[in-house]
Short mmCIF file of N, CA and C in Angstrom, two decimals:
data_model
loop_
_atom_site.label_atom_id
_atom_site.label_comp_id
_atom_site.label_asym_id
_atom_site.label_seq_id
_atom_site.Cartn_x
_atom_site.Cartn_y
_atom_site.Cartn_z
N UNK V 1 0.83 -1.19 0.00
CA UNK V 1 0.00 0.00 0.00
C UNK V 1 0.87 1.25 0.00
N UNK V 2 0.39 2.09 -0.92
CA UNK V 2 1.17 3.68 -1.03
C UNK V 2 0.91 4.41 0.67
N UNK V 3 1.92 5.06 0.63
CA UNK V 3 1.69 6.12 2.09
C UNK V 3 1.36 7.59 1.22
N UNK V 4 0.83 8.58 1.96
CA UNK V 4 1.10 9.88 1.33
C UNK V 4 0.41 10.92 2.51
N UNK V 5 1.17 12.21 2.34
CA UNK V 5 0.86 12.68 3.23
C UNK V 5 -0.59 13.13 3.36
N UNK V 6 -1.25 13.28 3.96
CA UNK V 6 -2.94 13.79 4.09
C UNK V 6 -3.56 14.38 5.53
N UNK V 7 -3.86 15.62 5.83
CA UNK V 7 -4.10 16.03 6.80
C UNK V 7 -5.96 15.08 7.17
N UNK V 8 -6.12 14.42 8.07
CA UNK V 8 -7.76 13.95 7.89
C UNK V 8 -8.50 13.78 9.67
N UNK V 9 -9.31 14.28 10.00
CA UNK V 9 -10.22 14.28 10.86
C UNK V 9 -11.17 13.70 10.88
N UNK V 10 -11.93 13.61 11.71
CA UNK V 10 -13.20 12.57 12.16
C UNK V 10 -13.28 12.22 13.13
N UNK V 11 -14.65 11.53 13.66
CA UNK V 11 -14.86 10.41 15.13
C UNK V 11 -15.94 10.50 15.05
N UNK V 12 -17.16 9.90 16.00
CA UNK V 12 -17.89 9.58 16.17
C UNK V 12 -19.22 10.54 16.30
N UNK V 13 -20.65 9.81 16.00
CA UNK V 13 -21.80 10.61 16.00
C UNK V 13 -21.79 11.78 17.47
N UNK V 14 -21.64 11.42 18.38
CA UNK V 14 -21.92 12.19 19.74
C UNK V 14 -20.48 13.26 19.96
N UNK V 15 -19.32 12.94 19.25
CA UNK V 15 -18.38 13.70 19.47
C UNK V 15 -17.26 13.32 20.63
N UNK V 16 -17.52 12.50 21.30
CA UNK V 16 -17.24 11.73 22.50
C UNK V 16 -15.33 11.40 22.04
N UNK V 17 -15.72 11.00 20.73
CA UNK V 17 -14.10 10.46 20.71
C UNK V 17 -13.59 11.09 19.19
N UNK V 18 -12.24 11.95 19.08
CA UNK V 18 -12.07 12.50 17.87
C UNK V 18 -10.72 12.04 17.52
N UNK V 19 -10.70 11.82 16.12
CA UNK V 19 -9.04 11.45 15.73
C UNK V 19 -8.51 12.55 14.75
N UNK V 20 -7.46 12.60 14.21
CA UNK V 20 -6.79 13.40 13.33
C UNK V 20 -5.34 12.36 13.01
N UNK V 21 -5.30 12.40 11.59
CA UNK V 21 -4.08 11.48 11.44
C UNK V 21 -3.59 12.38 9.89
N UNK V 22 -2.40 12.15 10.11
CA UNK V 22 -1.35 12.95 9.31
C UNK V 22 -0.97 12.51 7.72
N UNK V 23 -1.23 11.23 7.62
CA UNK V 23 -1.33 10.12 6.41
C UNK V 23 -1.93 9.38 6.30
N UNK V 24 -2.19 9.12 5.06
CA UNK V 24 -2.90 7.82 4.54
C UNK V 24 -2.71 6.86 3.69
N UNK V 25 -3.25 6.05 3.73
CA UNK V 25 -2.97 4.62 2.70
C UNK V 25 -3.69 4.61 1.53
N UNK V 26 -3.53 4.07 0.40
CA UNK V 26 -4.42 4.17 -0.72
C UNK V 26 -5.00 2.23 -0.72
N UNK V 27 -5.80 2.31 0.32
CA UNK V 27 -6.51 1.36 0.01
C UNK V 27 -8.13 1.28 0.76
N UNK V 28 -8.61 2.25 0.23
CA UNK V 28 -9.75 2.58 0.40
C UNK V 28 -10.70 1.40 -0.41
N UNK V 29 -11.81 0.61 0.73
CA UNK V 29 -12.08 -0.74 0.14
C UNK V 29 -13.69 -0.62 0.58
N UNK V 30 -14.67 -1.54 0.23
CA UNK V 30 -15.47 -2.11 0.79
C UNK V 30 -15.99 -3.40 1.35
N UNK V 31 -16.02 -3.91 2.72
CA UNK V 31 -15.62 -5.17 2.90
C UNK V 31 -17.14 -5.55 3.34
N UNK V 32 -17.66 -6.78 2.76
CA UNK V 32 -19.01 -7.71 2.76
C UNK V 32 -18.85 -8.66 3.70
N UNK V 33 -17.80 -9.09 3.90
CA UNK V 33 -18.05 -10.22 5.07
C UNK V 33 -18.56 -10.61 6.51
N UNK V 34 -19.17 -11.14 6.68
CA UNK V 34 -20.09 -11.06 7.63
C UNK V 34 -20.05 -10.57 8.68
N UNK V 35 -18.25 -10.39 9.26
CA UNK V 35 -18.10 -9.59 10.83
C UNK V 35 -18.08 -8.79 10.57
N UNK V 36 -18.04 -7.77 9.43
CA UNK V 36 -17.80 -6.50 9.22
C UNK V 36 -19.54 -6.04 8.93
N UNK V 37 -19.82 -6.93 8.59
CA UNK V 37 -21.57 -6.48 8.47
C UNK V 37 -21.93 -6.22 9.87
N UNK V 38 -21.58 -7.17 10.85
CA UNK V 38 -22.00 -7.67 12.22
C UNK V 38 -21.76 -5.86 13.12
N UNK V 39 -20.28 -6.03 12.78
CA UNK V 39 -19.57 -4.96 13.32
C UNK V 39 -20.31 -3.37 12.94
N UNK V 40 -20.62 -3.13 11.70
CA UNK V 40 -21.11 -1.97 11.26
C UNK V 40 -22.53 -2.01 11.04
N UNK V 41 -23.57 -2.94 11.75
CA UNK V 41 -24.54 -2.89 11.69
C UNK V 41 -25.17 -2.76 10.45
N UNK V 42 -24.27 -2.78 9.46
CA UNK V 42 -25.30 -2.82 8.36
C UNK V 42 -24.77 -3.70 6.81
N UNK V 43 -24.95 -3.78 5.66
CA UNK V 43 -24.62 -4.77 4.91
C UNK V 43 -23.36 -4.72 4.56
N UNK V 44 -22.70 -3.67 4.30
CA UNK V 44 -20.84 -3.98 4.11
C UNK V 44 -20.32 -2.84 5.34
N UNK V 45 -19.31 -2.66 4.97
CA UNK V 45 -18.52 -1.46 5.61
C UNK V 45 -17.56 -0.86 5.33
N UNK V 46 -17.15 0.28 4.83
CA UNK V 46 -16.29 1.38 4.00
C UNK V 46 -15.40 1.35 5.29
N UNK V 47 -13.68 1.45 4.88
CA UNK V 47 -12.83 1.65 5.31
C UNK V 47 -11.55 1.87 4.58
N UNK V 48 -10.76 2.80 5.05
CA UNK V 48 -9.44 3.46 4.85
C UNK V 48 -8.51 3.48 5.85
N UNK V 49 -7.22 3.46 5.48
CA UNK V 49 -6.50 3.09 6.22
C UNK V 49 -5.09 4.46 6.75
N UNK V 50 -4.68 4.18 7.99
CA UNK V 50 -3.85 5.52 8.13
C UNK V 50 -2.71 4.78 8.76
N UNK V 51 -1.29 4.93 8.62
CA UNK V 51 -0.37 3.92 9.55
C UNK V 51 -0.83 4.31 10.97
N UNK V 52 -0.27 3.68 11.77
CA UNK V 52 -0.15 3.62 13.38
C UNK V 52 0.46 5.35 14.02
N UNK V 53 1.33 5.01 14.03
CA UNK V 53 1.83 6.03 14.24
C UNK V 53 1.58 7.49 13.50
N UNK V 54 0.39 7.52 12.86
CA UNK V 54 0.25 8.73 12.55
C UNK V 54 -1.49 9.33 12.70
N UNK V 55 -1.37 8.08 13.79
CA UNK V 55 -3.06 8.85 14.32
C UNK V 55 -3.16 9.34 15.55
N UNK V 56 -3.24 10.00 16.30
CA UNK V 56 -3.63 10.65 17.59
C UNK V 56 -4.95 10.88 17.63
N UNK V 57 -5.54 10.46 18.78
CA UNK V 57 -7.15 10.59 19.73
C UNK V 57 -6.98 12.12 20.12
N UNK V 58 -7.78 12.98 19.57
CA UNK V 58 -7.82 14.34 20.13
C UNK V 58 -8.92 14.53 20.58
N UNK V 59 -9.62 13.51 21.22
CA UNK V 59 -10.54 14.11 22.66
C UNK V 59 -11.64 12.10 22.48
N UNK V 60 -11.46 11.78 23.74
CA UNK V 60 -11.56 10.55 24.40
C UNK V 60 -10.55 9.77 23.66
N UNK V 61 -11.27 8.57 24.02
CA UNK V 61 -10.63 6.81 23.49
C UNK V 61 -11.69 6.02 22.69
N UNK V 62 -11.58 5.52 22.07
CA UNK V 62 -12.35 4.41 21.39
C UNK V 62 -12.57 3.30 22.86
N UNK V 63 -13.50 2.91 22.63
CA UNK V 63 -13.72 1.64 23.16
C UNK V 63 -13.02 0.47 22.03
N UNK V 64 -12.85 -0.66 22.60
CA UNK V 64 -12.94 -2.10 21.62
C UNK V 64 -13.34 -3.29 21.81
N UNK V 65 -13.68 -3.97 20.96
CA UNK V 65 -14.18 -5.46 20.90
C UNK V 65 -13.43 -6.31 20.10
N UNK V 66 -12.60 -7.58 20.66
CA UNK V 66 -11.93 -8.18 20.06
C UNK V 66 -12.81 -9.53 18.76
N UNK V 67 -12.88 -9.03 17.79
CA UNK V 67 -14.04 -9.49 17.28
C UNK V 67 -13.21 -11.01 17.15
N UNK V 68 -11.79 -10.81 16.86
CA UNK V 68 -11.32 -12.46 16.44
C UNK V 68 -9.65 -12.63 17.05
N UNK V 69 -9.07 -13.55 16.95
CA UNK V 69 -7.76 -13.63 17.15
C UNK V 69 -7.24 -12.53 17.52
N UNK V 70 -6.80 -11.64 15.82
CA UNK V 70 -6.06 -10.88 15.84
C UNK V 70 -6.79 -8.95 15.11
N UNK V 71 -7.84 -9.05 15.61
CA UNK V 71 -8.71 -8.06 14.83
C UNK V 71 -9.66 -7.31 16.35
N UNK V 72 -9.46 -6.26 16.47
CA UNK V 72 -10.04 -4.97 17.28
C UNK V 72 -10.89 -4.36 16.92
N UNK V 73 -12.03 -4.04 16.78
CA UNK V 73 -13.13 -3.19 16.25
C UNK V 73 -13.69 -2.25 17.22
N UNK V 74 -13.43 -0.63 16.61
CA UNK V 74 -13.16 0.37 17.86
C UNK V 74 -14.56 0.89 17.23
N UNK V 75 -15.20 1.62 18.53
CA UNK V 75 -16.26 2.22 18.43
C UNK V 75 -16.32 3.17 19.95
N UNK V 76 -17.89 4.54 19.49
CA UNK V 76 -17.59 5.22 20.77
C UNK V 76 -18.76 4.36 21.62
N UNK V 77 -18.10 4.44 23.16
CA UNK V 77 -18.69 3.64 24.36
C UNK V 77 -19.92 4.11 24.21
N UNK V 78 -20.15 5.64 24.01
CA UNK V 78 -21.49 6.32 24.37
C UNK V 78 -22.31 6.41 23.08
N UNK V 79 -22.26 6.69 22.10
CA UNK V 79 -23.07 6.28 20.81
C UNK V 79 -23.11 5.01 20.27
N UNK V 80 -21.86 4.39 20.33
CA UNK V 80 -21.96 3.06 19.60
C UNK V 80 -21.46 2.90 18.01
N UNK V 81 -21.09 4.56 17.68
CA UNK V 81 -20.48 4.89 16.22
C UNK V 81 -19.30 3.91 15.90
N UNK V 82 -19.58 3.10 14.86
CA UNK V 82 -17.78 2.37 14.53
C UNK V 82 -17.22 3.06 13.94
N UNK V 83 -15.58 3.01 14.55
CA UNK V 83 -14.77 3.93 14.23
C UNK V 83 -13.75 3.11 13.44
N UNK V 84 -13.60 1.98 14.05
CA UNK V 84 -11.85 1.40 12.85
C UNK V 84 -12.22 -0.24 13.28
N UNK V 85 -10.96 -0.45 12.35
CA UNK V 85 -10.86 -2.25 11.97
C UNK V 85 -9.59 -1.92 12.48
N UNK V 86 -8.95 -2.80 12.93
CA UNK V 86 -7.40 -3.08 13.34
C UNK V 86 -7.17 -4.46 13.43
N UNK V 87 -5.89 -4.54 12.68
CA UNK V 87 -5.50 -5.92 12.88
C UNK V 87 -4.34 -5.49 13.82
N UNK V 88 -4.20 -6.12 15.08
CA UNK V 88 -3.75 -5.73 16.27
C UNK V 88 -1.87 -6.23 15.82
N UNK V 89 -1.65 -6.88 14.89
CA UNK V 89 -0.21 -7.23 14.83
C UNK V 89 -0.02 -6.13 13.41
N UNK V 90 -0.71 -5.74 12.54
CA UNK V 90 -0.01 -4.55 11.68
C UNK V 90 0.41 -3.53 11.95
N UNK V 91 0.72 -2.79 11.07
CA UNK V 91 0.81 -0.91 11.05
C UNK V 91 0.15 -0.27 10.87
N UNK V 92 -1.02 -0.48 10.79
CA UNK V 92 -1.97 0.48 10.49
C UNK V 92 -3.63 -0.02 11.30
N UNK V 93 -4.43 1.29 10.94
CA UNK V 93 -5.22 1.19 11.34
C UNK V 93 -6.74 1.40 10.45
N UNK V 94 -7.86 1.06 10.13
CA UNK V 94 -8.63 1.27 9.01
C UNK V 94 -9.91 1.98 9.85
N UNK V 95 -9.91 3.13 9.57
CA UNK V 95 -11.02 4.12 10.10
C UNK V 95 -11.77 3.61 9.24
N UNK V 96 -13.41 3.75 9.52
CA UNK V 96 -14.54 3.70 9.28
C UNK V 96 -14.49 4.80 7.93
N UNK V 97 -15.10 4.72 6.89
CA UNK V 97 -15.06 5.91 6.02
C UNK V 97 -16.07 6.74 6.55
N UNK V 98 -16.89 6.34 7.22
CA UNK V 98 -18.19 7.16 7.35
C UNK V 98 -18.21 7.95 8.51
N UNK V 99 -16.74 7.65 9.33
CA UNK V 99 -16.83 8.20 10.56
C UNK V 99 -15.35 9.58 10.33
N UNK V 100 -15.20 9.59 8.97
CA UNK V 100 -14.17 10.65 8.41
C UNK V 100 -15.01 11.75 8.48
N UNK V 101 -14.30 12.95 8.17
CA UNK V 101 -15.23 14.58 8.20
C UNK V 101 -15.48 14.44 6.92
N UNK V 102 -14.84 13.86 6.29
CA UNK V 102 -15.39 14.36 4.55
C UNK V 102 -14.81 12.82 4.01
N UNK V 103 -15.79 12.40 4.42
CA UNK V 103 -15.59 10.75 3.97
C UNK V 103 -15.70 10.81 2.11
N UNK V 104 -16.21 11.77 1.51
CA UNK V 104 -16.30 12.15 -0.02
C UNK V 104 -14.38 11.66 -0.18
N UNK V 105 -13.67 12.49 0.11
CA UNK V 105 -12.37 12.21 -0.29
C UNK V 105 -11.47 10.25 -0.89
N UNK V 106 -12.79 9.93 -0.18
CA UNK V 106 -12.10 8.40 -0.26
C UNK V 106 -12.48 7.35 -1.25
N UNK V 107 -13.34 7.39 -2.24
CA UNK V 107 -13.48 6.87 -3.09
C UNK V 107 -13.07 5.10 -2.95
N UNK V 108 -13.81 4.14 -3.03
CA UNK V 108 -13.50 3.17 -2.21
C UNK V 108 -12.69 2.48 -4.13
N UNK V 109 -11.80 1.89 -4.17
CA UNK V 109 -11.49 1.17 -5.00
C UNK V 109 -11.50 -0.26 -5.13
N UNK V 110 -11.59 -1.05 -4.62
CA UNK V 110 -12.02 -2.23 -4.25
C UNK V 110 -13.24 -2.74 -3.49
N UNK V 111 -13.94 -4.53 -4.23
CA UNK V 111 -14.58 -4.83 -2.88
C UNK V 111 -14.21 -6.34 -2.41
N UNK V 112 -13.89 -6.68 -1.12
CA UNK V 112 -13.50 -7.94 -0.42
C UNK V 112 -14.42 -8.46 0.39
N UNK V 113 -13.68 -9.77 0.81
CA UNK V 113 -14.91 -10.63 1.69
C UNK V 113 -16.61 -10.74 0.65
N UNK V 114 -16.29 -10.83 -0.24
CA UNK V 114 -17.84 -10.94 -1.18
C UNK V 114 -18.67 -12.30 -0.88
N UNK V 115 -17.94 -13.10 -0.26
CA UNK V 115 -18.41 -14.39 0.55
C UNK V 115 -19.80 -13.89 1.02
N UNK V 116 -19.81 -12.99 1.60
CA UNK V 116 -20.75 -12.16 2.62
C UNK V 116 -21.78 -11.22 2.21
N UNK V 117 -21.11 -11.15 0.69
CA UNK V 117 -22.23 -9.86 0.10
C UNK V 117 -23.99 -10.38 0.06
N UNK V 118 -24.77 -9.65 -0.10
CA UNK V 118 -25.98 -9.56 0.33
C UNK V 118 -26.60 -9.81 -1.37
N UNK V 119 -27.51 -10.81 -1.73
CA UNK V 119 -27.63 -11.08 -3.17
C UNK V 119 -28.07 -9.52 -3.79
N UNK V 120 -29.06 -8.83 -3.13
CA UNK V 120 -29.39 -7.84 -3.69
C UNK V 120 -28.80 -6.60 -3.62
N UNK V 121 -27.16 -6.96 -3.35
CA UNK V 121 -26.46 -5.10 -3.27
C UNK V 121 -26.25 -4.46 -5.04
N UNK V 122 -25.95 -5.80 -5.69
CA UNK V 122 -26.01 -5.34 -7.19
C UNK V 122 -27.13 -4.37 -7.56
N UNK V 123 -28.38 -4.30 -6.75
CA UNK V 123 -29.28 -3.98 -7.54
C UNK V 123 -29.51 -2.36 -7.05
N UNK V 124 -28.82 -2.30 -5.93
CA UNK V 124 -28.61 -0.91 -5.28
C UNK V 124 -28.60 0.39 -6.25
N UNK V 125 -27.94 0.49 -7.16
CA UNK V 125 -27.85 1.79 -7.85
C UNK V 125 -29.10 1.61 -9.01
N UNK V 126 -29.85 0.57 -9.44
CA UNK V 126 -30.72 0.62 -9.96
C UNK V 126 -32.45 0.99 -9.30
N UNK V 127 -32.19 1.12 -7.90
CA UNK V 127 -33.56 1.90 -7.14
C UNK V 127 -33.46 3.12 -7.37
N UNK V 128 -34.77 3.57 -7.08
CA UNK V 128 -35.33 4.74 -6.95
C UNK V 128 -34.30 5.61 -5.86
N UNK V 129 -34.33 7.12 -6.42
CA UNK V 129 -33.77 7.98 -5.80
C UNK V 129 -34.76 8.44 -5.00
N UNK V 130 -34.80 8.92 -3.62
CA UNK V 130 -36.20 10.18 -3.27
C UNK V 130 -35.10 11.12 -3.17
N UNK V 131 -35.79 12.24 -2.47
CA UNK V 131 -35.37 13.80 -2.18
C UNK V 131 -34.50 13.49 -0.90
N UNK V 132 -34.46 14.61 -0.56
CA UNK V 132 -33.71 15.25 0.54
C UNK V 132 -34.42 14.55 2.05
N UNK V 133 -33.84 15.08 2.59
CA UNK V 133 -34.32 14.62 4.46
C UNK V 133 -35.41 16.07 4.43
N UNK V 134 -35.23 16.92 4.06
CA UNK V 134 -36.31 18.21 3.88
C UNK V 134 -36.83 18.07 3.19
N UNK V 135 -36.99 17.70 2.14
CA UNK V 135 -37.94 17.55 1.59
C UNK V 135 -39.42 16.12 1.67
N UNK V 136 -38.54 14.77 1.62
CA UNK V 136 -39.33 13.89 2.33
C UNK V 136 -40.18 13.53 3.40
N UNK V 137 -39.53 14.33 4.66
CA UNK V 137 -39.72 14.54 6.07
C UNK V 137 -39.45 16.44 6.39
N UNK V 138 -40.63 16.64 5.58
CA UNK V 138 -40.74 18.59 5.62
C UNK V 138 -41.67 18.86 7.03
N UNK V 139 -42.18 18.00 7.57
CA UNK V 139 -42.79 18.34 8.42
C UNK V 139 -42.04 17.97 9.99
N UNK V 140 -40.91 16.74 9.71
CA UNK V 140 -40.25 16.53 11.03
C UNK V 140 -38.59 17.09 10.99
N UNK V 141 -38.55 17.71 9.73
CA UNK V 141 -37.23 18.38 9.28
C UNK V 141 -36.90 19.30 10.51
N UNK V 142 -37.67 20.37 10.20
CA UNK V 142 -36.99 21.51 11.23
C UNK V 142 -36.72 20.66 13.34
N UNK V 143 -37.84 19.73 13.55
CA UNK V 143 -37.71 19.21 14.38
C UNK V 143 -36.06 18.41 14.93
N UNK V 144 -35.89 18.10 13.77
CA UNK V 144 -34.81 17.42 13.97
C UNK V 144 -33.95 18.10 13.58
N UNK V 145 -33.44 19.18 12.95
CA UNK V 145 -32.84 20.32 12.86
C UNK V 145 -32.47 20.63 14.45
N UNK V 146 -33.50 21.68 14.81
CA UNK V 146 -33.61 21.78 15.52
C UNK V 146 -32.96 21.40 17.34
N UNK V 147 -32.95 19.97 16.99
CA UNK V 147 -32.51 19.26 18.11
C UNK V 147 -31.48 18.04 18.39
N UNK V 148 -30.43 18.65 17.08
CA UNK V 148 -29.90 18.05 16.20
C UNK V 148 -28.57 17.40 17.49
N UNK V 149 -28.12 16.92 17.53
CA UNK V 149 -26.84 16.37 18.71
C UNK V 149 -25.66 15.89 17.99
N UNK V 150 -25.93 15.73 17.03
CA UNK V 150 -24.70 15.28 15.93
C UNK V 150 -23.60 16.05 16.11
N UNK V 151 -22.23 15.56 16.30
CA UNK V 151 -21.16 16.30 16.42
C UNK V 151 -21.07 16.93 14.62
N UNK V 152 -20.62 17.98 14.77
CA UNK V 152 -20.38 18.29 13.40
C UNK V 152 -18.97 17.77 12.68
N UNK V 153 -18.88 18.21 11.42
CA UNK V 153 -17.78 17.57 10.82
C UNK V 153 -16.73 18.19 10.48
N UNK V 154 -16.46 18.53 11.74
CA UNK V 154 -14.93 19.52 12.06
C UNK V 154 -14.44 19.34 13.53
N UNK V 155 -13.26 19.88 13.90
CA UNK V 155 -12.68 19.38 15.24
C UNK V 155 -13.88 20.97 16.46
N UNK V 156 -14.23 20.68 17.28
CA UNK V 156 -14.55 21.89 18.50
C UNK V 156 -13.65 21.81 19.34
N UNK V 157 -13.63 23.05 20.06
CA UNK V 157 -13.02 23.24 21.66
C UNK V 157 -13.69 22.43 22.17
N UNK V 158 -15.20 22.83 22.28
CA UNK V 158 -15.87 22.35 23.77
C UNK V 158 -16.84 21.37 23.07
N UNK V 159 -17.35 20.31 23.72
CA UNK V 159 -17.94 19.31 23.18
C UNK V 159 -18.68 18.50 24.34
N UNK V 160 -19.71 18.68 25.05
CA UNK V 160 -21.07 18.82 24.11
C UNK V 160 -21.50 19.92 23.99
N UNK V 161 -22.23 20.58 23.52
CA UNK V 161 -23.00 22.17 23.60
C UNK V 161 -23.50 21.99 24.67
N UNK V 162 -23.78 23.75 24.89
CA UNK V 162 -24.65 23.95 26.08
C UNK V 162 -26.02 23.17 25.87
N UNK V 163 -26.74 22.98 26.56
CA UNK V 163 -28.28 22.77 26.46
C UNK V 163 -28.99 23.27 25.82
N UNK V 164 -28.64 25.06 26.00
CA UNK V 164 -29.48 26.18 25.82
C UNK V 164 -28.87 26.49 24.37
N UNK V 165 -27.98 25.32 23.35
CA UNK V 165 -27.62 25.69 22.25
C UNK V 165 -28.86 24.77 21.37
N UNK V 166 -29.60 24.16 21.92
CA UNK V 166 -30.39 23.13 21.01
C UNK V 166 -31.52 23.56 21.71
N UNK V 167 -32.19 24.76 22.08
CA UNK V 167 -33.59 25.10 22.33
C UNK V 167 -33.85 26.15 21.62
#
């Protein structure tokens, strides 16, 4: 795998746990196999990779679950957001793509573990598009606007907001 330099941020839905890592790997993948379904709650799971040594936690820790032998699957304690794959004897570490600030940058080039794929993911880009979250849900939009808790997709000082920032 190529190294190259890349400034990249991210962590989890609640904000609880944030990373920043200095490089990256060019093996941005999508993996089908069943612990990674298990692990990310849903049918595959997007991941990219950053060496070891060039990630720092800039506000909490990941939790982990040793899903096998030699494999760590980090997530935050308090949301439950998955954050990385680790194979605990490599160099590197594979953040979640979805848990990046601008997970757009990663373009997945590969897909593995297809053992696991789901018969009907082929058919995925052939459904129907709808609208927006505003437009579909115009009536519970501003609600959830509104009262929104999502860490945003940049680093903060202070983390969580006041109370009196979501009334």
């Amino acid at each position: 795998m190529k190294r190259y330099a890349q400034e990249v941020s991210g962590g989890c839905q609640c904000g609880a746990v944030r990373y920043h890592a200095t490089e990256m790997l060019d093996n941005s993948h999508i993996c089908h196999c069943r612990m990674c379904q298990k692990a990310a709650g849903n049918i595959f799971i997007a991941l990219v990779a950053a060496p070891r040594e060039a990630i720092a936690w800039t506000r909490g820790q990941p939790a982990r679950f040793r899903s096998s032998e030699h494999v760590d699957r980090g997530f935050c304690a308090n949301c439950g957001t998955p954050l990385f794959y680790e194979n605990v004897n490599g160099g590197h570490l594979n953040f979640t793509t979805g848990s990046l600030d601008h997970p757009e940058l990663f373009p997945p080039h590969v897909h593995c573990g297809i053992e696991g794929r789901v018969p009907w993911f082929a058919a995925l880009p052939t459904m129907e598009w709808l609208g927006t979250t505003e437009a579909e849900m115009s009536a519970e939009a501003p609600d959830i606007r509104a009262t929104n808790r999502q860490h945003p997709d940049h680093d903060t000082n202070d983390w969580p907001p006041r109370s009196s920032d979501h009334e």
